[in-house]
Amino acid sequence: MRALVWRRFRKHKPAMFSAAVLALIVIGCVFVPLVLGYDPYNAPVELRRQPPALTHLFGTDELGRDLMMRIWVGGRVSLVIGVAAVFIAITIGTLVGAVAGFYGGKIDNVLMRFNDFMLSIPNLFILLIVAQLLRSLNLPEISGGPVPIIVIIGALSWMGAARLVRGQFLSLKAKEFVDAARIAGAKNNRIMWRHILPNAASPIIVSATLRVGNAILTESTLSFLGFGIQPPMPTWGNMLKNAQSQMVIAPWIAIFPGLFIFITVVAINYLGDGLRDALDPRHVE
Amino acid sequence: MTRYILRRLLQAIPLLLAISIAVFALMQAIPGGPLAAYENNPNIMPEDLERLKDELGLNVPVHLQYFNWLTALLRGDWGTSLVTQRPTLVEIGERLPNTLYLSIIAFVIALAISIPIGIISAVRQYSWFDHVMTTIAFMGHSIPVFWFGLILIIIFNVTIKNPFTGGPLLPGGGMYTIGATASLEDRLTHLILPASLLVIHNLSGHVRYMRAGMLDVLLQDYIRTAHAKGLKERAVILKHALKNAVLPLVTIIGLEIPGLFNGALLTEVIFSWPGMGRLFFNSIERADYAVMMGVLMMSATLIIAFGLITDVVYAFLDPRIRFE
């Protein structure tokens, strides 16, 4: 099975290429800040707005900090937030979707109504309100850091996953292996998590992959608007926050961090596409 | 059909109530409240603060505050902006047309471009045109909207100059030149960049669904029959296939409506467009609760209304759907 999936995945050239690009970005985020001899937080102010050159490959920002250093450090934050937020969203979504799909009836009705309700509000509006709420609670330990952002994005983006998992559970619970398990004496909980869930794993993995890209976009949007990670900690989003006022004199400050978001999200989406083709060859888009 | 629409309208009421309760509760949870700025101001006496709280109805229990807010809302009193001291409804009334003007133009252009692209992509599947378009659609889906807005400004406002005047080729913000006499040309040049950003934001999803819908339909028996009757390719595609192929696109448009509001908010913030999204953004920053609630309720109502319209259009396009 695993060999078969790998063989199909290998044929998806954009996905293979994207996997390599993502690996490079992750390796860069982990190791480049260790070798690159710049301070991502403090720099002599005389160096401000240096255009890209050999000493500063991506130039420097309005405070003289090396942009490349900040991008690799910021990438750590952005990637961790993306993965962690999706972990939360998929966990909630799987729980809600599994219960709704497996038990059906009233429970299903209530949960899906709630799902529709969450989907009917523009999520950026709610994200901004909740981010503002958490920010003004003034919890010095975590305010402005990654934890609240991870929780907010995770807690407000599980609806799609819930719908997907519900659909899987609805169709899988009618299969013979579920009857077999029941006859063998398995309880509901065991059937749900041990028997049905593994069979629904492929679409969940694919959707989780694609969601990481969206979570990274959401984090960068919030931080760009000033409601996410607060400076001096860099992320790809908040590095763009001050860029708009510098665009005339120093456009590179706006270009490079966004380029990293773009490349990363494209690569993640191609990877998800390739995984879908490999794990679920019958899927037609 | 009329009964269906009526039922949907009735269903919208509890939904709107639920949204209003949830948002009201969230806002109550934000510490400080609208008078936070005054609390640290040494020029304002504590008794004045109490009086202000009484005046604004902030001293009664939360559920009563909500009830007061709701009954006032139904009477058409949406509260007063704490920043501009003008009625919320006036503020929204000024901004809503600007948002609709920008969004609807962008939406129509996006449809007008994506439907033909999707059709050609599907009919010539795996041609170079298809490859280029699906790649572009894929990229468009992954690009950060706000960053692309900045890039558009860098290219068309900062870098490329107007060869005649030497000024920027296109304005980088606002709806018209402040102080200049109103002209169609001025309006249009201000529209190009924000509208392009929204078009690109909408385009990629639409192309993908149009292409997928068309590919699906082209395999159907009735298409083979149409071909067998000796109809021209053009007639088969445009008369027989298109009507059915457009259905997935309509579904996705219905699902994407809340997303359109997200796009509008970002576009308006980046291009200083005086619309509802920017109004909302500013009201959060300034803790202007009346405006914040007002914009949210207005957006939720619009989303539900547009959702209903898409469903009705869907039923109109697909006679197999019957509402009972």
Coordinates of C-alpha atoms in Angstrom, one line a residue:
Chain A
M1 CA 0.0 0.0 0.0
R2 CA 2.6 2.5 1.1
A3 CA 4.8 1.6 -1.9
L4 CA 1.9 2.1 -4.2
V5 CA 1.1 5.5 -2.8
W6 CA 4.7 6.6 -3.1
R7 CA 4.9 5.4 -6.7
R8 CA 1.8 7.4 -7.6
F9 CA 3.0 10.4 -5.7
R10 CA 6.4 10.3 -7.5
K11 CA 4.6 10.7 -10.8
H12 CA 3.0 14.0 -9.8
K13 CA 6.0 16.3 -10.8
P14 CA 4.7 19.6 -9.3
A15 CA 4.1 17.8 -6.0
M16 CA 7.6 16.3 -6.0
F17 CA 9.1 19.6 -6.8
S18 CA 7.0 21.3 -4.1
A19 CA 8.1 18.8 -1.5
A20 CA 11.7 19.6 -2.3
V21 CA 11.0 23.4 -2.1
L22 CA 9.2 22.9 1.2
A23 CA 12.1 20.8 2.6
L24 CA 14.5 23.6 1.6
I25 CA 12.3 26.2 3.3
V26 CA 12.1 24.2 6.5
I27 CA 15.8 23.5 6.5
G28 CA 16.5 27.2 5.9
C29 CA 14.2 28.3 8.7
V30 CA 15.9 25.9 11.1
F31 CA 19.5 26.3 10.2
V32 CA 20.1 29.6 8.3
P33 CA 19.5 31.8 11.5
L34 CA 22.2 29.8 13.2
V35 CA 24.8 30.6 10.5
L36 CA 23.8 34.0 9.2
G37 CA 25.6 36.5 11.4
Y38 CA 22.9 39.2 11.7
D39 CA 20.7 40.1 14.7
P40 CA 17.1 39.9 13.7
Y41 CA 16.0 42.3 16.3
N42 CA 18.6 45.1 16.7
A43 CA 20.7 46.7 14.0
P44 CA 22.6 50.0 13.5
V45 CA 20.0 52.4 12.3
E46 CA 22.5 53.8 9.7
L47 CA 22.0 50.6 7.7
R48 CA 18.2 51.2 7.2
R49 CA 16.6 50.7 3.8
Q50 CA 19.7 49.3 2.1
P51 CA 18.7 47.8 -1.2
P52 CA 19.5 44.1 -1.9
A53 CA 23.3 43.7 -2.3
L54 CA 25.9 41.0 -1.6
T55 CA 26.1 41.9 2.2
H56 CA 22.3 42.0 2.6
L57 CA 20.9 39.7 -0.1
F58 CA 17.3 40.9 0.4
G59 CA 18.3 44.4 1.7
T60 CA 17.5 45.8 5.1
D61 CA 14.2 47.1 6.6
E62 CA 13.3 50.6 7.8
L63 CA 15.2 49.9 11.1
G64 CA 18.4 48.6 9.4
R65 CA 17.7 44.9 10.2
D66 CA 18.8 42.3 7.6
L67 CA 15.6 41.2 5.8
M68 CA 16.9 37.8 4.9
M69 CA 17.7 37.0 8.6
R70 CA 14.2 38.2 9.6
I71 CA 12.6 36.1 6.9
W72 CA 14.2 32.9 8.0
V73 CA 13.4 33.6 11.7
G74 CA 9.9 34.8 10.8
G75 CA 9.4 31.6 8.8
R76 CA 9.8 29.5 11.9
V77 CA 6.9 31.4 13.5
S78 CA 4.7 31.3 10.4
L79 CA 5.2 27.6 9.7
V80 CA 4.8 26.6 13.3
I81 CA 1.5 28.6 13.5
G82 CA 0.3 27.1 10.3
V83 CA 0.9 23.5 11.3
A84 CA -0.3 23.9 14.9
A85 CA -3.5 25.8 14.0
V86 CA -4.4 23.1 11.5
F87 CA -3.7 20.4 14.1
I88 CA -6.3 22.1 16.3
A89 CA -8.8 22.7 13.5
I90 CA -8.6 19.1 12.2
T91 CA -8.9 17.7 15.8
I92 CA -12.1 19.7 16.4
G93 CA -13.4 19.1 12.9
T94 CA -12.8 15.3 13.2
L95 CA -14.6 15.1 16.5
V96 CA -17.6 17.1 15.4
G97 CA -17.8 15.5 12.0
A98 CA -17.4 12.0 13.3
V99 CA -20.0 12.4 16.0
A100 CA -22.5 14.0 13.6
G101 CA -22.0 11.5 10.9
F102 CA -21.9 8.4 13.1
Y103 CA -24.9 9.2 15.4
G104 CA -26.9 11.1 12.8
G105 CA -30.4 12.2 13.8
K106 CA -30.8 15.1 16.2
I107 CA -27.1 15.3 17.2
D108 CA -26.2 15.6 13.5
N109 CA -28.9 18.2 13.0
V110 CA -27.7 20.4 15.8
L111 CA -24.0 20.1 15.0
M112 CA -24.5 20.8 11.3
R113 CA -26.7 23.8 12.1
F114 CA -23.9 25.1 14.2
N115 CA -21.5 24.4 11.4
D116 CA -23.7 26.4 9.0
F117 CA -23.9 29.2 11.5
M118 CA -20.1 29.4 11.8
L119 CA -19.8 29.4 8.0
S120 CA -22.3 32.2 7.5
I121 CA -20.1 34.9 9.2
P122 CA -17.2 36.3 7.2
N123 CA -14.4 34.6 9.1
L124 CA -12.0 37.6 8.8
F125 CA -14.5 39.8 10.7
I126 CA -14.8 37.3 13.5
L127 CA -11.0 36.6 13.6
L128 CA -10.4 40.4 14.0
I129 CA -12.9 40.7 16.8
V130 CA -11.6 37.7 18.7
A131 CA -8.0 38.7 18.1
Q132 CA -8.9 42.2 19.5
L133 CA -10.5 40.5 22.5
L134 CA -7.5 38.4 23.3
R135 CA -5.2 41.3 22.8
S136 CA -7.1 43.5 25.2
L137 CA -7.3 40.8 27.8
N138 CA -3.6 41.7 28.4
L139 CA -2.1 38.4 29.3
P140 CA 1.5 39.4 29.4
E141 CA 2.8 35.9 29.1
I142 CA 1.2 35.1 25.7
S143 CA -0.2 38.4 24.3
G144 CA 1.0 39.2 20.9
G145 CA 2.8 35.8 20.7
P146 CA 1.9 32.7 18.6
V147 CA -0.3 30.9 21.2
P148 CA -3.4 33.0 20.9
I149 CA -3.1 33.2 17.1
I150 CA -2.8 29.4 16.9
V151 CA -5.9 28.9 19.1
I152 CA -8.0 31.5 17.3
I153 CA -7.2 30.2 13.8
G154 CA -7.7 26.6 14.9
A155 CA -10.9 27.3 16.7
L156 CA -12.4 29.2 13.8
S157 CA -11.4 27.1 10.8
W158 CA -12.6 23.5 11.7
M159 CA -16.0 23.8 9.8
G160 CA -14.8 22.5 6.5
A161 CA -13.0 19.5 8.1
A162 CA -16.2 18.7 10.1
R163 CA -18.2 18.6 6.9
L164 CA -15.7 16.3 5.2
V165 CA -15.4 13.9 8.1
R166 CA -19.1 13.8 8.5
G167 CA -19.5 12.8 4.9
Q168 CA -16.9 10.0 5.3
F169 CA -18.5 8.7 8.4
L170 CA -22.0 8.7 6.8
S171 CA -20.9 6.5 4.0
L172 CA -18.5 4.3 5.9
K173 CA -20.8 3.4 8.7
A174 CA -23.0 1.5 6.3
K175 CA -20.1 -0.7 5.2
E176 CA -19.9 -4.4 6.1
F177 CA -16.7 -4.1 8.2
V178 CA -18.7 -1.9 10.6
D179 CA -21.4 -4.6 10.9
A180 CA -18.6 -7.2 11.4
A181 CA -17.0 -5.1 14.2
R182 CA -20.4 -4.6 15.9
I183 CA -21.1 -8.4 15.8
A184 CA -17.7 -9.0 17.2
G185 CA -18.8 -6.9 20.2
A186 CA -17.1 -3.6 19.6
K187 CA -18.6 -0.5 21.3
N188 CA -19.5 2.7 19.4
N189 CA -16.4 4.5 20.5
R190 CA -14.2 1.7 19.3
I191 CA -16.0 1.4 16.0
M192 CA -15.7 5.2 15.4
W193 CA -12.1 5.7 16.2
R194 CA -10.5 2.2 15.6
H195 CA -12.5 1.0 12.6
I196 CA -14.0 4.0 10.7
L197 CA -11.5 6.7 11.3
P198 CA -8.5 4.9 9.8
N199 CA -10.6 4.3 6.7
A200 CA -11.3 8.0 6.5
A201 CA -7.7 9.0 7.0
S202 CA -6.7 9.7 3.4
P203 CA -9.1 12.6 2.7
I204 CA -8.4 14.0 6.2
I205 CA -4.7 14.0 5.5
V206 CA -5.2 15.7 2.1
S207 CA -7.5 18.3 3.6
A208 CA -5.1 18.9 6.5
T209 CA -2.2 19.5 4.1
L210 CA -4.2 22.0 2.1
R211 CA -5.4 23.8 5.2
V212 CA -1.8 24.5 6.4
G213 CA -1.5 26.8 3.4
N214 CA -4.7 28.6 4.3
A215 CA -3.7 28.9 8.0
I216 CA -0.4 30.5 6.9
L217 CA -2.3 32.9 4.8
T218 CA -4.7 33.7 7.6
E219 CA -1.9 34.3 10.1
S220 CA -0.1 36.6 7.7
T221 CA -3.3 38.5 7.0
L222 CA -4.0 39.0 10.7
S223 CA -0.4 40.0 11.4
F224 CA -0.4 42.3 8.4
L225 CA -3.5 44.1 9.7
G226 CA -1.8 44.4 13.1
F227 CA -4.0 41.9 15.0
G228 CA -1.6 39.0 14.9
I229 CA 1.9 38.5 16.1
Q230 CA 3.3 41.7 17.5
P231 CA 6.8 43.1 16.7
P232 CA 9.6 42.7 17.4
M233 CA 9.0 39.0 16.8
P234 CA 9.0 38.7 13.0
T235 CA 6.5 36.7 10.9
W236 CA 6.0 36.8 7.2
G237 CA 2.8 38.7 7.7
N238 CA 3.8 41.4 10.2
M239 CA 7.0 42.1 8.2
L240 CA 4.7 43.5 5.6
K241 CA 2.8 45.7 8.1
N242 CA 5.1 48.7 7.8
A243 CA 6.1 47.9 4.3
Q244 CA 3.2 49.8 2.7
S245 CA 4.5 53.1 4.0
Q246 CA 8.0 52.3 2.7
M247 CA 6.9 51.2 -0.8
V248 CA 8.1 54.3 -2.7
I249 CA 11.6 54.3 -1.2
A250 CA 12.2 50.7 -0.3
P251 CA 9.9 48.4 -2.3
W252 CA 12.0 45.3 -1.5
I253 CA 10.7 45.4 2.1
A254 CA 7.3 44.6 0.7
I255 CA 8.4 42.1 -1.9
F256 CA 10.5 39.4 -0.2
P257 CA 8.4 38.4 2.9
G258 CA 5.3 38.1 0.7
L259 CA 7.2 36.1 -1.9
F260 CA 8.0 33.6 0.8
I261 CA 4.4 33.3 1.8
F262 CA 3.4 32.8 -1.8
I263 CA 6.0 30.2 -2.6
T264 CA 5.3 28.3 0.6
V265 CA 1.5 28.2 0.1
V266 CA 1.8 27.3 -3.6
A267 CA 4.1 24.4 -2.7
I268 CA 1.8 23.2 0.1
N269 CA -1.2 23.3 -2.2
Y270 CA 0.7 21.3 -4.9
L271 CA 1.8 18.9 -2.3
G272 CA -1.8 18.4 -1.1
D273 CA -2.9 17.9 -4.8
G274 CA -0.2 15.3 -5.2
L275 CA -1.2 13.5 -2.0
R276 CA -4.8 13.5 -3.2
D277 CA -3.8 11.9 -6.5
A278 CA -1.7 9.3 -4.7
L279 CA -4.0 8.4 -1.8
D280 CA -7.3 8.6 -3.6
P281 CA -6.8 7.9 -7.3
R282 CA -10.5 7.7 -8.0
H283 CA -11.0 11.3 -7.0
V284 CA -11.9 13.5 -9.9
E285 CA -11.9 17.2 -9.5
Chain B
M1 CA -41.2 28.7 -5.1
T2 CA -42.7 31.7 -3.2
R3 CA -43.3 29.4 -0.2
Y4 CA -39.7 28.3 -0.3
I5 CA -38.4 31.9 -0.4
L6 CA -40.7 32.8 2.5
R7 CA -39.5 29.8 4.5
R8 CA -35.9 30.7 3.9
L9 CA -36.6 34.3 5.0
L10 CA -38.2 33.0 8.2
Q11 CA -35.2 30.7 8.8
A12 CA -32.9 33.7 8.5
I13 CA -34.4 35.4 11.6
P14 CA -33.1 32.9 14.2
L15 CA -29.8 32.8 12.3
L16 CA -29.4 36.6 12.5
L17 CA -30.4 36.5 16.2
A18 CA -27.8 33.9 16.9
I19 CA -25.2 35.9 15.1
S20 CA -26.1 39.1 17.0
I21 CA -26.0 37.3 20.4
A22 CA -22.7 35.7 19.7
V23 CA -21.1 39.0 18.5
F24 CA -22.7 41.0 21.3
A25 CA -21.3 38.6 23.9
L26 CA -17.8 38.7 22.3
M27 CA -17.8 42.5 22.4
Q28 CA -19.0 42.5 26.0
A29 CA -16.0 40.3 26.8
I30 CA -13.5 42.9 25.5
P31 CA -12.3 44.6 28.6
G32 CA -12.3 48.3 28.9
G33 CA -15.3 48.9 26.7
P34 CA -15.9 52.0 24.7
L35 CA -15.0 54.4 27.6
A36 CA -11.6 52.8 28.2
A37 CA -9.9 55.9 26.7
Y38 CA -11.6 58.2 29.2
E39 CA -10.8 56.1 32.2
N40 CA -7.1 57.0 32.2
N41 CA -7.8 60.6 31.3
P42 CA -7.2 62.8 34.4
N43 CA -9.4 65.6 33.0
I44 CA -12.5 63.4 33.3
M45 CA -14.0 63.1 36.8
P46 CA -15.2 59.7 38.0
E47 CA -18.7 61.1 38.3
D48 CA -18.7 62.3 34.7
L49 CA -17.6 58.8 33.7
E50 CA -20.6 57.4 35.6
R51 CA -22.9 59.8 34.0
L52 CA -21.6 58.9 30.5
K53 CA -22.1 55.2 31.4
D54 CA -25.6 55.9 32.4
E55 CA -26.3 57.8 29.3
L56 CA -24.9 55.1 27.1
G57 CA -26.8 52.4 29.0
L58 CA -23.7 50.6 30.1
N59 CA -24.7 50.3 33.8
V60 CA -27.5 47.8 33.2
P61 CA -27.0 44.0 33.1
V62 CA -25.7 42.6 29.9
H63 CA -28.8 40.8 28.8
L64 CA -30.8 44.0 29.2
Q65 CA -28.1 45.9 27.2
Y66 CA -28.6 43.4 24.5
F67 CA -32.3 43.6 24.6
N68 CA -32.1 47.4 24.5
W69 CA -29.8 47.3 21.6
L70 CA -32.0 44.8 19.7
T71 CA -35.2 46.8 20.2
A72 CA -33.5 50.0 19.2
L73 CA -32.1 48.2 16.1
L74 CA -35.5 47.1 15.1
R75 CA -36.8 50.7 15.4
G76 CA -34.1 51.8 13.1
D77 CA -31.8 53.3 15.8
W78 CA -28.5 51.6 15.2
G79 CA -26.7 53.7 17.8
T80 CA -24.1 56.5 17.4
S81 CA -20.5 56.2 16.4
L82 CA -18.4 57.0 19.4
V83 CA -15.7 58.4 17.1
T84 CA -17.6 60.6 14.7
Q85 CA -20.7 61.1 16.8
R86 CA -22.9 60.4 13.8
P87 CA -25.6 57.7 13.6
T88 CA -24.3 54.3 12.7
L89 CA -26.9 53.9 10.0
V90 CA -25.7 57.1 8.3
E91 CA -22.1 55.9 8.4
I92 CA -23.0 52.5 6.9
G93 CA -25.3 54.2 4.4
E94 CA -22.4 56.2 3.1
R95 CA -20.0 53.3 2.9
L96 CA -22.2 50.5 1.7
P97 CA -22.8 51.8 -1.9
N98 CA -19.0 52.2 -2.3
T99 CA -18.4 48.6 -1.2
L100 CA -21.2 47.3 -3.5
Y101 CA -19.9 49.4 -6.4
L102 CA -16.4 48.0 -6.1
S103 CA -17.4 44.4 -5.3
I104 CA -20.2 44.0 -7.9
I105 CA -18.0 45.4 -10.8
A106 CA -15.2 43.1 -9.8
F107 CA -17.6 40.1 -9.4
V108 CA -19.1 40.6 -12.8
I109 CA -15.7 41.1 -14.5
A110 CA -14.4 37.9 -12.8
L111 CA -17.4 35.9 -14.1
A112 CA -17.1 37.3 -17.6
I113 CA -13.5 36.3 -17.7
S114 CA -13.7 33.0 -15.8
I115 CA -16.6 31.3 -17.7
P116 CA -15.0 31.5 -21.2
I117 CA -11.6 30.5 -19.7
G118 CA -13.1 27.5 -17.9
I119 CA -15.0 26.4 -21.1
I120 CA -11.9 26.6 -23.3
S121 CA -9.8 24.9 -20.7
A122 CA -12.2 22.0 -20.5
V123 CA -12.9 21.6 -24.2
R124 CA -9.1 21.7 -24.9
Q125 CA -8.1 19.7 -21.9
Y126 CA -4.3 19.2 -21.5
S127 CA -3.6 21.8 -24.3
W128 CA -1.0 24.5 -23.5
F129 CA -3.9 26.9 -22.9
D130 CA -5.4 24.6 -20.3
H131 CA -2.0 24.1 -18.6
V132 CA -1.3 27.8 -18.4
M133 CA -4.8 28.7 -17.1
T134 CA -5.0 25.9 -14.5
T135 CA -1.5 26.9 -13.3
I136 CA -2.5 30.5 -13.0
A137 CA -5.7 29.6 -11.2
F138 CA -3.7 27.5 -8.9
M139 CA -1.3 30.3 -8.1
G140 CA -4.2 32.8 -7.7
H141 CA -5.6 30.5 -5.1
S142 CA -2.4 30.6 -3.1
I143 CA -1.4 34.3 -3.3
P144 CA -1.8 36.4 -0.2
V145 CA -4.4 39.0 -1.3
F146 CA -2.9 41.9 0.7
W147 CA 0.6 41.2 -0.6
F148 CA -0.6 41.1 -4.2
G149 CA -2.3 44.5 -3.6
L150 CA 1.0 45.9 -2.4
I151 CA 2.7 44.4 -5.5
L152 CA 0.1 46.0 -7.8
I153 CA 0.8 49.4 -6.1
I154 CA 4.5 48.9 -6.5
I155 CA 4.2 48.1 -10.2
F156 CA 1.5 50.5 -11.3
N157 CA 1.8 53.4 -8.9
V158 CA 5.4 53.5 -7.8
T159 CA 7.4 52.1 -10.7
I160 CA 5.6 52.7 -14.0
K161 CA 5.0 56.4 -14.7
N162 CA 2.5 58.0 -16.9
P163 CA 4.4 59.0 -20.1
F164 CA 2.4 62.2 -20.5
T165 CA 2.3 63.7 -17.0
G166 CA 5.3 62.0 -15.4
G167 CA 3.1 61.2 -12.4
P168 CA 2.1 57.7 -11.2
L169 CA 0.4 55.6 -13.9
L170 CA -2.5 54.7 -11.7
P171 CA -3.6 56.1 -8.3
G172 CA -2.6 53.8 -5.4
G173 CA -5.6 54.6 -3.2
G174 CA -8.9 56.3 -2.6
M175 CA -12.0 56.4 -4.7
Y176 CA -11.4 59.7 -6.5
T177 CA -8.8 62.6 -6.4
I178 CA -9.7 64.7 -3.4
G179 CA -10.3 68.3 -4.3
A180 CA -10.5 67.6 -8.1
T181 CA -13.7 68.1 -10.0
A182 CA -15.5 64.8 -10.3
S183 CA -15.0 63.1 -13.6
L184 CA -15.7 59.6 -15.0
E185 CA -12.0 59.2 -15.9
D186 CA -10.9 60.0 -12.4
R187 CA -13.3 57.5 -11.0
L188 CA -12.3 54.8 -13.4
T189 CA -8.6 55.2 -12.9
H190 CA -9.1 54.9 -9.1
L191 CA -11.2 51.8 -9.7
I192 CA -8.7 49.8 -11.8
L193 CA -6.2 48.6 -9.1
P194 CA -8.7 47.6 -6.3
A195 CA -11.0 46.0 -8.8
S196 CA -8.2 44.1 -10.4
L197 CA -7.2 42.8 -7.0
L198 CA -10.7 41.6 -6.3
V199 CA -11.1 40.1 -9.8
I200 CA -7.9 38.0 -9.3
H201 CA -9.0 37.0 -5.9
N202 CA -12.3 35.7 -7.3
L203 CA -11.1 34.4 -10.6
S204 CA -9.1 31.4 -9.7
G205 CA -11.8 29.6 -7.9
H206 CA -14.3 30.3 -10.6
V207 CA -12.1 29.0 -13.4
R208 CA -11.5 25.8 -11.5
Y209 CA -15.2 25.1 -11.0
M210 CA -16.2 26.1 -14.5
R211 CA -13.6 23.8 -15.9
A212 CA -14.5 20.9 -13.6
G213 CA -18.2 21.4 -14.4
M214 CA -17.6 21.5 -18.1
L215 CA -15.3 18.4 -18.0
D216 CA -18.0 16.5 -16.2
V217 CA -20.8 17.5 -18.6
L218 CA -18.8 16.7 -21.7
L219 CA -18.8 13.0 -20.8
Q220 CA -22.6 12.8 -20.6
D221 CA -24.7 10.8 -23.0
Y222 CA -26.7 13.8 -24.2
I223 CA -23.5 15.5 -25.4
R224 CA -22.7 12.4 -27.5
T225 CA -26.2 12.5 -28.8
A226 CA -25.9 16.1 -29.7
H227 CA -22.7 15.4 -31.6
A228 CA -24.3 12.4 -33.3
K229 CA -27.1 14.6 -34.5
G230 CA -24.4 16.4 -36.5
L231 CA -24.6 19.6 -34.5
K232 CA -21.6 22.0 -34.7
E233 CA -19.1 21.8 -31.8
R234 CA -20.0 25.4 -31.0
A235 CA -23.7 24.7 -30.7
V236 CA -23.1 21.6 -28.6
I237 CA -20.9 23.5 -26.1
L238 CA -22.8 26.7 -25.9
K239 CA -26.4 25.4 -26.2
H240 CA -26.3 21.9 -24.6
A241 CA -23.3 21.7 -22.3
L242 CA -22.9 25.2 -20.8
K243 CA -26.3 25.3 -19.1
N244 CA -25.5 22.3 -17.0
A245 CA -21.8 23.0 -16.7
V246 CA -22.4 26.3 -15.0
L247 CA -24.2 24.7 -12.0
P248 CA -21.2 23.8 -9.9
L249 CA -20.0 27.4 -10.4
V250 CA -23.3 28.7 -9.0
T251 CA -23.0 26.4 -6.0
I252 CA -19.5 27.6 -5.2
I253 CA -20.5 31.2 -5.6
G254 CA -23.1 30.7 -3.0
L255 CA -20.6 29.2 -0.6
E256 CA -18.0 31.9 -1.3
I257 CA -20.1 34.9 -0.5
P258 CA -18.7 35.3 3.0
G259 CA -15.3 35.1 1.5
L260 CA -16.1 38.0 -0.8
F261 CA -16.6 40.2 2.3
N262 CA -13.1 39.1 3.5
G263 CA -11.6 40.1 0.1
A264 CA -13.5 43.4 0.2
L265 CA -12.2 44.2 3.7
L266 CA -8.6 43.7 2.7
T267 CA -8.9 45.5 -0.6
E268 CA -10.5 48.5 1.0
V269 CA -7.9 48.7 3.8
I270 CA -5.0 48.5 1.3
F271 CA -6.4 50.9 -1.2
S272 CA -8.0 53.3 1.4
W273 CA -11.3 52.6 -0.3
P274 CA -14.1 54.3 1.7
G275 CA -16.2 51.2 2.0
M276 CA -17.8 49.0 4.7
G277 CA -14.9 46.7 5.2
R278 CA -12.6 49.6 6.1
L279 CA -15.3 51.1 8.3
F280 CA -15.4 47.8 10.2
F281 CA -11.6 47.6 10.4
N282 CA -11.3 51.1 11.8
S283 CA -14.2 50.6 14.2
I284 CA -12.4 47.6 15.8
E285 CA -9.2 49.5 16.1
R286 CA -11.1 52.4 17.9
A287 CA -13.4 50.1 19.9
D288 CA -16.4 51.8 18.2
Y289 CA -18.9 49.1 19.2
A290 CA -22.1 50.6 17.7
V291 CA -20.5 50.7 14.2
M292 CA -18.8 47.4 14.6
M293 CA -22.1 45.7 15.5
G294 CA -23.9 47.6 12.7
V295 CA -21.5 46.5 10.0
L296 CA -21.5 42.9 11.2
M297 CA -25.3 42.7 11.2
M298 CA -25.5 44.4 7.8
S299 CA -22.9 42.0 6.4
A300 CA -24.7 39.0 7.8
T301 CA -28.0 40.1 6.4
L302 CA -26.4 40.7 3.0
I303 CA -24.7 37.3 3.1
I304 CA -28.0 35.6 3.9
A305 CA -29.8 37.5 1.2
F306 CA -27.1 36.8 -1.5
G307 CA -27.1 33.2 -0.4
L308 CA -30.9 33.0 -1.0
I309 CA -30.5 34.7 -4.4
T310 CA -27.9 32.1 -5.5
D311 CA -30.2 29.3 -4.4
V312 CA -33.1 30.7 -6.4
V313 CA -30.9 31.2 -9.4
Y314 CA -29.7 27.6 -9.0
A315 CA -33.3 26.4 -9.0
F316 CA -34.0 28.5 -12.0
L317 CA -31.1 27.1 -13.9
D318 CA -31.7 23.5 -12.8
P319 CA -35.3 22.4 -13.2
R320 CA -34.5 19.1 -11.5
I321 CA -34.4 21.1 -8.2
R322 CA -37.8 21.5 -6.8
F323 CA -38.5 23.1 -3.5
E324 CA -41.2 21.5 -1.5

